[in-house]
mmCIF file with all atom_site columns, C-alpha atoms in Angstrom:
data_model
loop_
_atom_site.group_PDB
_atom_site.id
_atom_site.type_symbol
_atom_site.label_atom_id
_atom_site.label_alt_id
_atom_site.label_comp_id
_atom_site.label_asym_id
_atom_site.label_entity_id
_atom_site.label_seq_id
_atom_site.pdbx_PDB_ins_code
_atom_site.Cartn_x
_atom_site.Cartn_y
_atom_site.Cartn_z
_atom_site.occupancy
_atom_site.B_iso_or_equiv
_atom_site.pdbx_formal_charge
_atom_site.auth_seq_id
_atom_site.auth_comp_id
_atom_site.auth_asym_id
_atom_site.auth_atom_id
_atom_site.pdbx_PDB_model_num
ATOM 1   C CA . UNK A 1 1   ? 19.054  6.566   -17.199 1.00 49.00 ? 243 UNK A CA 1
ATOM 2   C CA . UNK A 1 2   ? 19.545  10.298  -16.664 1.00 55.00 ? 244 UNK A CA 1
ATOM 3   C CA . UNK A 1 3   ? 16.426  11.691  -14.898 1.00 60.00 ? 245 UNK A CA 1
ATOM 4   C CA . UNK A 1 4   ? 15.434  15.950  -17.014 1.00 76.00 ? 246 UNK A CA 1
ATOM 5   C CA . UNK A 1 5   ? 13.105  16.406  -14.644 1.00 88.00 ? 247 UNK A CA 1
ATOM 6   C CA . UNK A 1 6   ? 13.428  17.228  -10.905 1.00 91.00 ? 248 UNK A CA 1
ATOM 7   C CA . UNK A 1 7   ? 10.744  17.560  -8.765  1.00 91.00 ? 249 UNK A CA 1
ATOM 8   C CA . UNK A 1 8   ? 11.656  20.710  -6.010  1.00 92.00 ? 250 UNK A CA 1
ATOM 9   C CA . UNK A 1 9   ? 9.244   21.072  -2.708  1.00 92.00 ? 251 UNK A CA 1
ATOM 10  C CA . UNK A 1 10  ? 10.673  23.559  -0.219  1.00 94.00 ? 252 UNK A CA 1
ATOM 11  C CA . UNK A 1 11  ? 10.527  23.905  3.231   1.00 94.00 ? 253 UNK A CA 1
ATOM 12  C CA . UNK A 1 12  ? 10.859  27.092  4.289   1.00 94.00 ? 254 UNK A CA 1
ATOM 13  C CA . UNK A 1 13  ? 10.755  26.248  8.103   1.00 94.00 ? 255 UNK A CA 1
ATOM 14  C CA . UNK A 1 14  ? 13.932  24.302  7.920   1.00 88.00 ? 256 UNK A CA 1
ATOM 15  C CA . UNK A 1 15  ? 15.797  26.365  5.248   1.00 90.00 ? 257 UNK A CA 1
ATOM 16  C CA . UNK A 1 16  ? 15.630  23.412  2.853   1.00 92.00 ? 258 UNK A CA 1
ATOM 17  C CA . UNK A 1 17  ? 14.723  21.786  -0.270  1.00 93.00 ? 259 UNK A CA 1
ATOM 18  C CA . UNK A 1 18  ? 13.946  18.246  -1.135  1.00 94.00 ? 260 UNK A CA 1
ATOM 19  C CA . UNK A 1 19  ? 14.501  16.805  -4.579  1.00 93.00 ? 261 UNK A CA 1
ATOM 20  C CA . UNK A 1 20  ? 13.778  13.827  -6.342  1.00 92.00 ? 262 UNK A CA 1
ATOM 21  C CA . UNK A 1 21  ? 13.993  13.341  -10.026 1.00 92.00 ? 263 UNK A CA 1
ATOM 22  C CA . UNK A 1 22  ? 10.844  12.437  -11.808 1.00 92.00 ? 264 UNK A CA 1
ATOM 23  C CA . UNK A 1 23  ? 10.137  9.493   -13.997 1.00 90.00 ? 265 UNK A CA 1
ATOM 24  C CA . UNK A 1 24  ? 6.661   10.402  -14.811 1.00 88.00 ? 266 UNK A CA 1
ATOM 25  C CA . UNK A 1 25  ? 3.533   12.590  -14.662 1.00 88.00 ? 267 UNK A CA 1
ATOM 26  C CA . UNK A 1 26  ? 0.372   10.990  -14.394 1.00 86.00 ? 268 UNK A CA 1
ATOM 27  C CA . UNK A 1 27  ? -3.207  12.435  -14.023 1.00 85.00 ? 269 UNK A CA 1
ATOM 28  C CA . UNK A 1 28  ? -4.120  14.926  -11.933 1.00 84.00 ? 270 UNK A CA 1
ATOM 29  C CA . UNK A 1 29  ? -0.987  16.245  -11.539 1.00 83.00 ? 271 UNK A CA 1
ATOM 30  C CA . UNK A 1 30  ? 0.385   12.980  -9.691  1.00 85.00 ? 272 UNK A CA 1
ATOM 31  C CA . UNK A 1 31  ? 4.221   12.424  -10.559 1.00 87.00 ? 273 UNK A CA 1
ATOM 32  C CA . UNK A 1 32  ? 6.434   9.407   -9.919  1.00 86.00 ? 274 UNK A CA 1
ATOM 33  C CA . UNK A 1 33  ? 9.603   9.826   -8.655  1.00 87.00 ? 275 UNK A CA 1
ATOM 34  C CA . UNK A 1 34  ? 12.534  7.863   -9.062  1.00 88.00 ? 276 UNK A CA 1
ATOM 35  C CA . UNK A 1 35  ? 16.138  7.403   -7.302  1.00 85.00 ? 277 UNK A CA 1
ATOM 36  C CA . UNK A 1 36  ? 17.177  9.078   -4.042  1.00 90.00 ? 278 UNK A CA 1
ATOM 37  C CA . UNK A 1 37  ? 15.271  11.828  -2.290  1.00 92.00 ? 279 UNK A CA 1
ATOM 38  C CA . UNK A 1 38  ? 17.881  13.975  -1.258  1.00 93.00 ? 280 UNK A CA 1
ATOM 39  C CA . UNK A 1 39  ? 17.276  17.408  1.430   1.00 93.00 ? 281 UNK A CA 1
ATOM 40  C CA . UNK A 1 40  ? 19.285  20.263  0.139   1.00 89.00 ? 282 UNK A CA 1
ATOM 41  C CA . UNK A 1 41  ? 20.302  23.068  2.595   1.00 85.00 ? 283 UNK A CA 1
ATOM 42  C CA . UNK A 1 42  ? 19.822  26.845  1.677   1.00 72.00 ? 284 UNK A CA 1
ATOM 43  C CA . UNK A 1 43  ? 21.233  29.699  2.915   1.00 61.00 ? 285 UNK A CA 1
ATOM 44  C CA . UNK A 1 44  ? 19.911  29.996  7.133   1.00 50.00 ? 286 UNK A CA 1
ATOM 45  C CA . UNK A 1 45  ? 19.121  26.401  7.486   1.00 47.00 ? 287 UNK A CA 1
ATOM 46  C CA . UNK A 1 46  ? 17.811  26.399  11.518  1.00 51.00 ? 288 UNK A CA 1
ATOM 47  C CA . UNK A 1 47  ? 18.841  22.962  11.622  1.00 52.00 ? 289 UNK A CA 1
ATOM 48  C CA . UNK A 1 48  ? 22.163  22.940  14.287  1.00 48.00 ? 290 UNK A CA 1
ATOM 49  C CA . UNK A 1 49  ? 23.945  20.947  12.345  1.00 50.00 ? 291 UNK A CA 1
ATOM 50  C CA . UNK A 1 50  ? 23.149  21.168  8.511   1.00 44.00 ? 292 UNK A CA 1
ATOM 51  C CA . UNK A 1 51  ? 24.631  19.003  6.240   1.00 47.00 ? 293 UNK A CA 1
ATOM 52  C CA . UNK A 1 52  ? 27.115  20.736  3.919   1.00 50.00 ? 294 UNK A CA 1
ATOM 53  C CA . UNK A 1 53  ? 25.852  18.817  0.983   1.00 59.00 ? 295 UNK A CA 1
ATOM 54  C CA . UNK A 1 54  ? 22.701  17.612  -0.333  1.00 78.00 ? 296 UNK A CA 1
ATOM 55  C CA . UNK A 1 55  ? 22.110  15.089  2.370   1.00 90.00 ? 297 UNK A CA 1
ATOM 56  C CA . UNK A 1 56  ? 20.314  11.681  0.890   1.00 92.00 ? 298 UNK A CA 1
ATOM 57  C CA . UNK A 1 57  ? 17.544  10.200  3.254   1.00 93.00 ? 299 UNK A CA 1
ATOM 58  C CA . UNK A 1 58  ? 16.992  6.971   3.463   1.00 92.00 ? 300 UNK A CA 1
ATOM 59  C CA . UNK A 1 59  ? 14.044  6.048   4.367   1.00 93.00 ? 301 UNK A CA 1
ATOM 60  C CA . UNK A 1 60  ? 10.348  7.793   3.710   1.00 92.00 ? 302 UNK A CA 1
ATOM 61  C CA . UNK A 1 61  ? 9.883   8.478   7.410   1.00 94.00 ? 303 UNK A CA 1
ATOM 62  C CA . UNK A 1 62  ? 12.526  10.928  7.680   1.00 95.00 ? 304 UNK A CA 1
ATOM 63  C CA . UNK A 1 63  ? 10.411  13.003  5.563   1.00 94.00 ? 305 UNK A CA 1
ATOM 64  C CA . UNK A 1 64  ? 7.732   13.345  8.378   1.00 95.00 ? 306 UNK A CA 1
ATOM 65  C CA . UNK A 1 65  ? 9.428   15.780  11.063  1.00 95.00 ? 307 UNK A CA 1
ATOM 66  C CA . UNK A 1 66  ? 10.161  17.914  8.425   1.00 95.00 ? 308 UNK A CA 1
ATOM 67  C CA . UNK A 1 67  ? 6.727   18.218  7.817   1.00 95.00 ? 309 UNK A CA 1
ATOM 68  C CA . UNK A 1 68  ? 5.459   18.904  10.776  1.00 96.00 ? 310 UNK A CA 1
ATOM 69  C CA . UNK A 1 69  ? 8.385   21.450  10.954  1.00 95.00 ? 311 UNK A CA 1
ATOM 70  C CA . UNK A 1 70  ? 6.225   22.857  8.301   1.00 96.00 ? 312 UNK A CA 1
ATOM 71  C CA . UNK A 1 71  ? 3.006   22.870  9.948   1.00 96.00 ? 313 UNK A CA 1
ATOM 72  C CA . UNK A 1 72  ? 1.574   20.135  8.117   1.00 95.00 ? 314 UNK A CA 1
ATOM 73  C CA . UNK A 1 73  ? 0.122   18.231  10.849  1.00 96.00 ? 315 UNK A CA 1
ATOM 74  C CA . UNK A 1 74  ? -2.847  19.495  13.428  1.00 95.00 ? 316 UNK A CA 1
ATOM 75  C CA . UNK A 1 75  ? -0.448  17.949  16.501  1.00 96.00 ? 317 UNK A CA 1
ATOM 76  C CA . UNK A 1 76  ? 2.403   15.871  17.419  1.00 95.00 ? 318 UNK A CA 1
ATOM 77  C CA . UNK A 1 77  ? -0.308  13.010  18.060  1.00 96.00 ? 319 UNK A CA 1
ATOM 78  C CA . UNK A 1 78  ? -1.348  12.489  14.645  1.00 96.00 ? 320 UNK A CA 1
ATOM 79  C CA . UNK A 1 79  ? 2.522   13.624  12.677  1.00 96.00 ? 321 UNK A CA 1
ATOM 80  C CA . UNK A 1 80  ? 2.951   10.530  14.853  1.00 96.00 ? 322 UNK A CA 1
ATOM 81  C CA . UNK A 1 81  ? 0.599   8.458   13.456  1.00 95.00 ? 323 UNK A CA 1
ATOM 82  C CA . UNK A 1 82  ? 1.685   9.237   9.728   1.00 95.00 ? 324 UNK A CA 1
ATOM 83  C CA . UNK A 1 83  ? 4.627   8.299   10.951  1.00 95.00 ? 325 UNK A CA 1
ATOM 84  C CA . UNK A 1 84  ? 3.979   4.769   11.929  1.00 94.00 ? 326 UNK A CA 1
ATOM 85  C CA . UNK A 1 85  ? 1.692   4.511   8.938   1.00 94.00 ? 327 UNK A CA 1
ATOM 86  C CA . UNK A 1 86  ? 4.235   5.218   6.728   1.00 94.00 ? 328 UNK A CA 1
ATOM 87  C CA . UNK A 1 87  ? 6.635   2.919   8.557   1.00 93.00 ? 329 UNK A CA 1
ATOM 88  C CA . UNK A 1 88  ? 4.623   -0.127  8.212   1.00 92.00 ? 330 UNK A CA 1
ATOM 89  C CA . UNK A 1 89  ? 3.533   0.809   4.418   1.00 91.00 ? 331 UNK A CA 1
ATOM 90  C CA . UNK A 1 90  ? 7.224   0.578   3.721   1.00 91.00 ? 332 UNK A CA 1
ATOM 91  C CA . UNK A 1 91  ? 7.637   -2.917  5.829   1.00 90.00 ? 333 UNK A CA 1
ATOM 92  C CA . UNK A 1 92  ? 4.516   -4.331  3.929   1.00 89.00 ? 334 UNK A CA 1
ATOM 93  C CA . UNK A 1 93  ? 5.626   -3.118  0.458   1.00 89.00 ? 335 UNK A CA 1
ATOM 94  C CA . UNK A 1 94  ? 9.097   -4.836  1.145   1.00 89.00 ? 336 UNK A CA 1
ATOM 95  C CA . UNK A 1 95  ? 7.749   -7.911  2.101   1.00 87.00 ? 337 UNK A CA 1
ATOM 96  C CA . UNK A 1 96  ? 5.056   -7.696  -0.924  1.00 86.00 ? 338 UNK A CA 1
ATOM 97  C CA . UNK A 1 97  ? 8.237   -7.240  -2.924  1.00 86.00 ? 339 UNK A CA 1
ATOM 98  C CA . UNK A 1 98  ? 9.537   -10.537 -2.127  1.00 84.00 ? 340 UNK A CA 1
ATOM 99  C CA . UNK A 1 99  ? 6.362   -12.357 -2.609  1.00 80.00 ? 341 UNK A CA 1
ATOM 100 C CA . UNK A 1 100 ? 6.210   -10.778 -5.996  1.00 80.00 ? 342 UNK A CA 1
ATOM 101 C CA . UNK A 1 101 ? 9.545   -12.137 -6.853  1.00 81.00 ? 343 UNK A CA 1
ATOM 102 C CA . UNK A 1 102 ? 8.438   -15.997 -6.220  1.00 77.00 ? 344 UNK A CA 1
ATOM 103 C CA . UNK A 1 103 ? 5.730   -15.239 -8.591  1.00 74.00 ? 345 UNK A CA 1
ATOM 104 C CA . UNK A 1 104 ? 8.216   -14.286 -11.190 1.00 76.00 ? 346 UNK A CA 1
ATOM 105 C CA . UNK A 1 105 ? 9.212   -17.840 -11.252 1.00 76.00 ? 347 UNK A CA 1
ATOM 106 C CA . UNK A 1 106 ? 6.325   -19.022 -12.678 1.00 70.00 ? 348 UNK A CA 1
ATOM 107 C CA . UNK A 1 107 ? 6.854   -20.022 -15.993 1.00 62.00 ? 349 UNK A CA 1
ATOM 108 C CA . UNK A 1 108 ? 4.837   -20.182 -18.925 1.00 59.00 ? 350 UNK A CA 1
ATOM 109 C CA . UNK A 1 109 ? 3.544   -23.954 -20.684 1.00 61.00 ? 351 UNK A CA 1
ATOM 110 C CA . UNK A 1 110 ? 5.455   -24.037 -23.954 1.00 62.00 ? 352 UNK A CA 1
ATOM 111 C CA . UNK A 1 111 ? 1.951   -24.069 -25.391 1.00 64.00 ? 353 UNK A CA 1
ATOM 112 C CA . UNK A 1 112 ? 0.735   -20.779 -23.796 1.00 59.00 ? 354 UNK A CA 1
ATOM 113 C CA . UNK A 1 113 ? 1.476   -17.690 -25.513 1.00 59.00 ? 355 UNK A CA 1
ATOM 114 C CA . UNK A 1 114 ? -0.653  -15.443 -23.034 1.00 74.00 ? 356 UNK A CA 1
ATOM 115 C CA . UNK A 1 115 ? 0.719   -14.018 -20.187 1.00 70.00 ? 357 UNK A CA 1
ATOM 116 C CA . UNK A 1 116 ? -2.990  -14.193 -18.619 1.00 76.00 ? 358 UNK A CA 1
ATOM 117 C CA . UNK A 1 117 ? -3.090  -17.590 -18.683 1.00 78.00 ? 359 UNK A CA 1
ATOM 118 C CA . UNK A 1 118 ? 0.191   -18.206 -17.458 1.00 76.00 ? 360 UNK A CA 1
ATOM 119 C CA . UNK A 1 119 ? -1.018  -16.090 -13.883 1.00 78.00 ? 361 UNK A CA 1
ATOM 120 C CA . UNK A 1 120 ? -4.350  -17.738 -13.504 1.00 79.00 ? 362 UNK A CA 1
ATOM 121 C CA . UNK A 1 121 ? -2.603  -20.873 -14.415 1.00 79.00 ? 363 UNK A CA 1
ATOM 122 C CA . UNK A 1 122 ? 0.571   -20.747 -12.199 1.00 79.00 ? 364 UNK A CA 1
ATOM 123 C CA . UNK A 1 123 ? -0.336  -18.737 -9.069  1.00 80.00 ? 365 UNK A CA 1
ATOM 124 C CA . UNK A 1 124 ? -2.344  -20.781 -6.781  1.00 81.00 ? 366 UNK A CA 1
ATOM 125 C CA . UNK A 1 125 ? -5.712  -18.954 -5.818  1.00 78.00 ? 367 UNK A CA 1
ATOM 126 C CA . UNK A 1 126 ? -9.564  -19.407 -5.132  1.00 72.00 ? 368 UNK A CA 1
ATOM 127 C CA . UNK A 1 127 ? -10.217 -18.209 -8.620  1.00 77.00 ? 369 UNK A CA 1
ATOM 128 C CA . UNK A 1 128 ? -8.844  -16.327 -11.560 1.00 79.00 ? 370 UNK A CA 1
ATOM 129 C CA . UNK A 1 129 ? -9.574  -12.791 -10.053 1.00 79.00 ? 371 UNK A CA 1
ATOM 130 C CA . UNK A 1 130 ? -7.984  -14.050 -6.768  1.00 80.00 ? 372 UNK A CA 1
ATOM 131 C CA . UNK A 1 131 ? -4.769  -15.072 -8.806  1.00 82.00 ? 373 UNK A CA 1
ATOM 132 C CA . UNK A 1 132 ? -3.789  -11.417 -10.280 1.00 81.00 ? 374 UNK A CA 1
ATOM 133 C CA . UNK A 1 133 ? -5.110  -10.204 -6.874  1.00 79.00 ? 375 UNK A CA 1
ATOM 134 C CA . UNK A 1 134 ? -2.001  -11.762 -5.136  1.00 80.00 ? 376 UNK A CA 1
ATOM 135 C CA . UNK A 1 135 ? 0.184   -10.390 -7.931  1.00 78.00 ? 377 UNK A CA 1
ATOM 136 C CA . UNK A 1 136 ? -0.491  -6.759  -7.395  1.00 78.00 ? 378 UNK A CA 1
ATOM 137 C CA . UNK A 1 137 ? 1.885   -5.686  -4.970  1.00 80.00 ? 379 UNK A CA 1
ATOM 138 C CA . UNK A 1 138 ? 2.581   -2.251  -4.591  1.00 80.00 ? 380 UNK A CA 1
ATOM 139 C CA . UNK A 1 139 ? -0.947  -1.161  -3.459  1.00 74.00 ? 381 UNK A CA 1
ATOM 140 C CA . UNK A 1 140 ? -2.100  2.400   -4.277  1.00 79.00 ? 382 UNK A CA 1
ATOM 141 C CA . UNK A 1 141 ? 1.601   3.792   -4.838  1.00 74.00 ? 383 UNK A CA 1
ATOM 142 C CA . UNK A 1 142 ? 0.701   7.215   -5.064  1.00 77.00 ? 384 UNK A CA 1
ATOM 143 C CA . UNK A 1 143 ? -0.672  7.166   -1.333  1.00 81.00 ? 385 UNK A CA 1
ATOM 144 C CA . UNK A 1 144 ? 1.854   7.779   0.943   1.00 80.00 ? 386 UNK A CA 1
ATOM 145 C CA . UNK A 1 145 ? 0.543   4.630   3.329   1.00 86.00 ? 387 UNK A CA 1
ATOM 146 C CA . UNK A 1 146 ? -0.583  2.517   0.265   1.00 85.00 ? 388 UNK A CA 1
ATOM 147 C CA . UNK A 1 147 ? 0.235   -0.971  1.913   1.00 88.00 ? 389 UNK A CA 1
ATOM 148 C CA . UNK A 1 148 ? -0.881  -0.228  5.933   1.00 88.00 ? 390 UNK A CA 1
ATOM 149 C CA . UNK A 1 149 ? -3.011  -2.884  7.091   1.00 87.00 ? 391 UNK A CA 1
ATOM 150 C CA . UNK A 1 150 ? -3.665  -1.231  10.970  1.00 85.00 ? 392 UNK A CA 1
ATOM 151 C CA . UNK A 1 151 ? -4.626  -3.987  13.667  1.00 84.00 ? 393 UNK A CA 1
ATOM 152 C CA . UNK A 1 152 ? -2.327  -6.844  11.984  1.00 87.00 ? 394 UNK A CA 1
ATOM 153 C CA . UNK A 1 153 ? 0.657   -7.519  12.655  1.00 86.00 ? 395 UNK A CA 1
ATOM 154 C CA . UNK A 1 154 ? 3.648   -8.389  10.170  1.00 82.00 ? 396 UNK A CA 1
ATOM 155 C CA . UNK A 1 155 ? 3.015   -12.602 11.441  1.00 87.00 ? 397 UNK A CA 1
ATOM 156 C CA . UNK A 1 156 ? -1.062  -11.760 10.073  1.00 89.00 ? 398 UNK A CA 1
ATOM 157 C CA . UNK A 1 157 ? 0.314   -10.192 7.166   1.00 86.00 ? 399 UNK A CA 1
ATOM 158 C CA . UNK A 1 158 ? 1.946   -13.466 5.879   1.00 85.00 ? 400 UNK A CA 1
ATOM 159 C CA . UNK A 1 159 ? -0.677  -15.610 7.066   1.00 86.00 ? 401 UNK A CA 1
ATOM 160 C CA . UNK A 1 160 ? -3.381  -13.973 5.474   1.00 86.00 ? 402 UNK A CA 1
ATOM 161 C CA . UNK A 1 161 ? -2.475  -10.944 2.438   1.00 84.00 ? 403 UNK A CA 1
ATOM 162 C CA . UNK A 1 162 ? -3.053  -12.254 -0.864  1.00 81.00 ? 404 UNK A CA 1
ATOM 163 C CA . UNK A 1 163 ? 0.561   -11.538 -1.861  1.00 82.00 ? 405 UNK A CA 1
ATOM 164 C CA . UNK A 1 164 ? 1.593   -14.523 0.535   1.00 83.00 ? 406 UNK A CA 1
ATOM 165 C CA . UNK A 1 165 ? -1.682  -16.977 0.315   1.00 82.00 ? 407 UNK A CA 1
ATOM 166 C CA . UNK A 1 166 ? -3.912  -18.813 -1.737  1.00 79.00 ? 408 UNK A CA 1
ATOM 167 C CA . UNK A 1 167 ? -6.983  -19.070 0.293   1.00 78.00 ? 409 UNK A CA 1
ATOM 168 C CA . UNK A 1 168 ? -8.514  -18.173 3.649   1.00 79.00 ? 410 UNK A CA 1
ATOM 169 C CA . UNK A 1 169 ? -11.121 -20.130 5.384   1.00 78.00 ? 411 UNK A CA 1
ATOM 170 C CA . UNK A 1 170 ? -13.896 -18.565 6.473   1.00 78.00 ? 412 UNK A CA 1
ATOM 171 C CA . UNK A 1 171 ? -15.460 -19.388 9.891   1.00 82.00 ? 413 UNK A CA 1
ATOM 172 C CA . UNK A 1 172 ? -19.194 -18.077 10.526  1.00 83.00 ? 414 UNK A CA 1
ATOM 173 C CA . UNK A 1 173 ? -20.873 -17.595 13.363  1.00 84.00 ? 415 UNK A CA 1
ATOM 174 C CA . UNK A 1 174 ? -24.930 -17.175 13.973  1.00 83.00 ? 416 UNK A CA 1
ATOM 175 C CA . UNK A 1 175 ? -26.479 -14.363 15.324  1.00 86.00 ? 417 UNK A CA 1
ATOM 176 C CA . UNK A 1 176 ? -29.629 -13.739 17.075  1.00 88.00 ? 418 UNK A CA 1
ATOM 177 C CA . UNK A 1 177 ? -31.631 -11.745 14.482  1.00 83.00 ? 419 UNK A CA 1
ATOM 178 C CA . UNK A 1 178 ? -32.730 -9.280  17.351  1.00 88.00 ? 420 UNK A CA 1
ATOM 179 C CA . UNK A 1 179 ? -29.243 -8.514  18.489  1.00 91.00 ? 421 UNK A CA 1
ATOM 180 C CA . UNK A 1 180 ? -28.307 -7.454  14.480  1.00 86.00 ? 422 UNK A CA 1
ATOM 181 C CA . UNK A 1 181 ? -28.867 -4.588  12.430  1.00 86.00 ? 423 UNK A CA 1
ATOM 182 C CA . UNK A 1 182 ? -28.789 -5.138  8.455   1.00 84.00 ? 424 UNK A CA 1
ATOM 183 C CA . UNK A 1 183 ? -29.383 -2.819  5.855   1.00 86.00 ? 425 UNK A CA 1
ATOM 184 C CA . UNK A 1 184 ? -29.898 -3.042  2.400   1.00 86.00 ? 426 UNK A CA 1
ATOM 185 C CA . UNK A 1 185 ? -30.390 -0.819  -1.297  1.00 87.00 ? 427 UNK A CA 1
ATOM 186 C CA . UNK A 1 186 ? -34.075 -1.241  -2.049  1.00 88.00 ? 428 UNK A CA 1
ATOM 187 C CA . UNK A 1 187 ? -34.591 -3.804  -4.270  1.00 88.00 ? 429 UNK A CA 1
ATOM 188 C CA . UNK A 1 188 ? -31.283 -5.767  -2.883  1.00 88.00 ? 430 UNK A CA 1
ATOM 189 C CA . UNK A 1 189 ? -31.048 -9.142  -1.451  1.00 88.00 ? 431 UNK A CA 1
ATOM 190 C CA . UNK A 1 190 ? -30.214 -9.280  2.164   1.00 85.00 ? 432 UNK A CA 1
ATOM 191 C CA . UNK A 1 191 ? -26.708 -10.195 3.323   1.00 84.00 ? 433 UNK A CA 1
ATOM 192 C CA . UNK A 1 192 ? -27.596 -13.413 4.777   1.00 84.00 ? 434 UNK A CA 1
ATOM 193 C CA . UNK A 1 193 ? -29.461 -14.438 1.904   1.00 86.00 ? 435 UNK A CA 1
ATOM 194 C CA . UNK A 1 194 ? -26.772 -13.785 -0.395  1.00 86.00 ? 436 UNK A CA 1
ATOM 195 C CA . UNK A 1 195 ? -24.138 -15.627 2.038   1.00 85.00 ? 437 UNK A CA 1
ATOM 196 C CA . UNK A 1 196 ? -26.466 -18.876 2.265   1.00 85.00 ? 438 UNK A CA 1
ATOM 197 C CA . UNK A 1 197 ? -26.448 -18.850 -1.606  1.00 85.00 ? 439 UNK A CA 1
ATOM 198 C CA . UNK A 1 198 ? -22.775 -18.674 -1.582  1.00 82.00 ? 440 UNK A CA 1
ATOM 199 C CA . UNK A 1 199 ? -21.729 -21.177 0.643   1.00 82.00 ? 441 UNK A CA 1
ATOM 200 C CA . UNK A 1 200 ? -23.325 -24.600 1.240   1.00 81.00 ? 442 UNK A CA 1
ATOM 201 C CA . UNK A 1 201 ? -23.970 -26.010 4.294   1.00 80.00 ? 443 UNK A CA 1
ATOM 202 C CA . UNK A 1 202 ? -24.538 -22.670 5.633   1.00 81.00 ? 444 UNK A CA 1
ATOM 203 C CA . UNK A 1 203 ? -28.868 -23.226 5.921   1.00 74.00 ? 445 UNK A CA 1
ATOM 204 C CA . UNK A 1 204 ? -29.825 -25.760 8.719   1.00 63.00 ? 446 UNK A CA 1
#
């Protein structure tokens, strides 16, 4: 479909535009691009070697040097760290992607109208919150690192997102009361007394 809008965000350190059409604005001024980003050169692009059309990127992470081109970031430390972020947002949200497509298969019972049933029915979970857990997949899209999980790795991912399984055990361990600290809302239960409730076999 042929995008009206276009959403323009110069760079004036690099002599440069990027577009992207828009498919949507949402609240609080949040918009939601669709197709290719593409970098357009003006007039005095510093770049050595400008492209001498709108040049397409490829991948999110080619947006960060341009940004910190711009000044956007407090050092090259942390323009790094966006830069990772972003790298492994993309990798997760691919990979969430193809989990979401084996949950596609899941058919309905002839005798079940509702597509809420069919989920909680279908895709194998703890309970029925758990099962349209693992079929939300893009994460908080309009964060630029929606889908980072920092400190696992892609193998930890698999094993253990809710886009790719059903359960996780849970293994607790007992701890002196004198070498914890717990604190509470007035009024609340404490932790422990809530987790002994939850789980049997827990007390002894």
């Amino acid at each position: 479909e042929a995008c009206r809008r276009l959403a323009l965000v110069p760079l004036p350190a690099s002599g440069s535009v990027l577009i992207a059409g828009v498919a949507a604005r949402h609240g609080y001024d949040r918009f939601r691009l669709v197709g290719p980003v593409r970098r357009w050169p003006a007039d005095g692009d510093s770049d050595p070697s400008p492209p001498t059309d709108a040049e397409r990127l490829t991948h999110p992470v080619e947006i960060v040097p341009l940004l910190e081109r711009e000044g956007a970031f407090s050092d090259a430390e942390q323009a790094e760290r966006i830069r990772a972020e972003v790298a492994e947002s993309v990798a997760n949200l691919a990979l969430a992607r193809l989990g979401a497509a084996v949950h596609a298969q899941v058919e309905s019972e002839p005798d079940t109208e509702s597509p809420l049933e069919t989920v909680t029915s279908g895709i194998l979970a703890a309970d029925a919150a758990a099962s349209f857990e693992r079929i939300v997949t893009d994460g908080h899209p309009f964060h630029p690192s929606g889908k980072i999980r920092r400190g696992m790795t892609p193998a930890e991912g698999l094993a253990y997102a809710p886009e790719f399984t059903d359960r996780i055990d849970l293994h607790f361990v007992a701890i002196d009361r004198k070498y914890a600290l717990e604190t509470r809302a007035t009024g609340a239960d404490r932790l422990t007394d809530r987790l002994l409730a939850a789980f049997d076999g827990l007390e002894g």
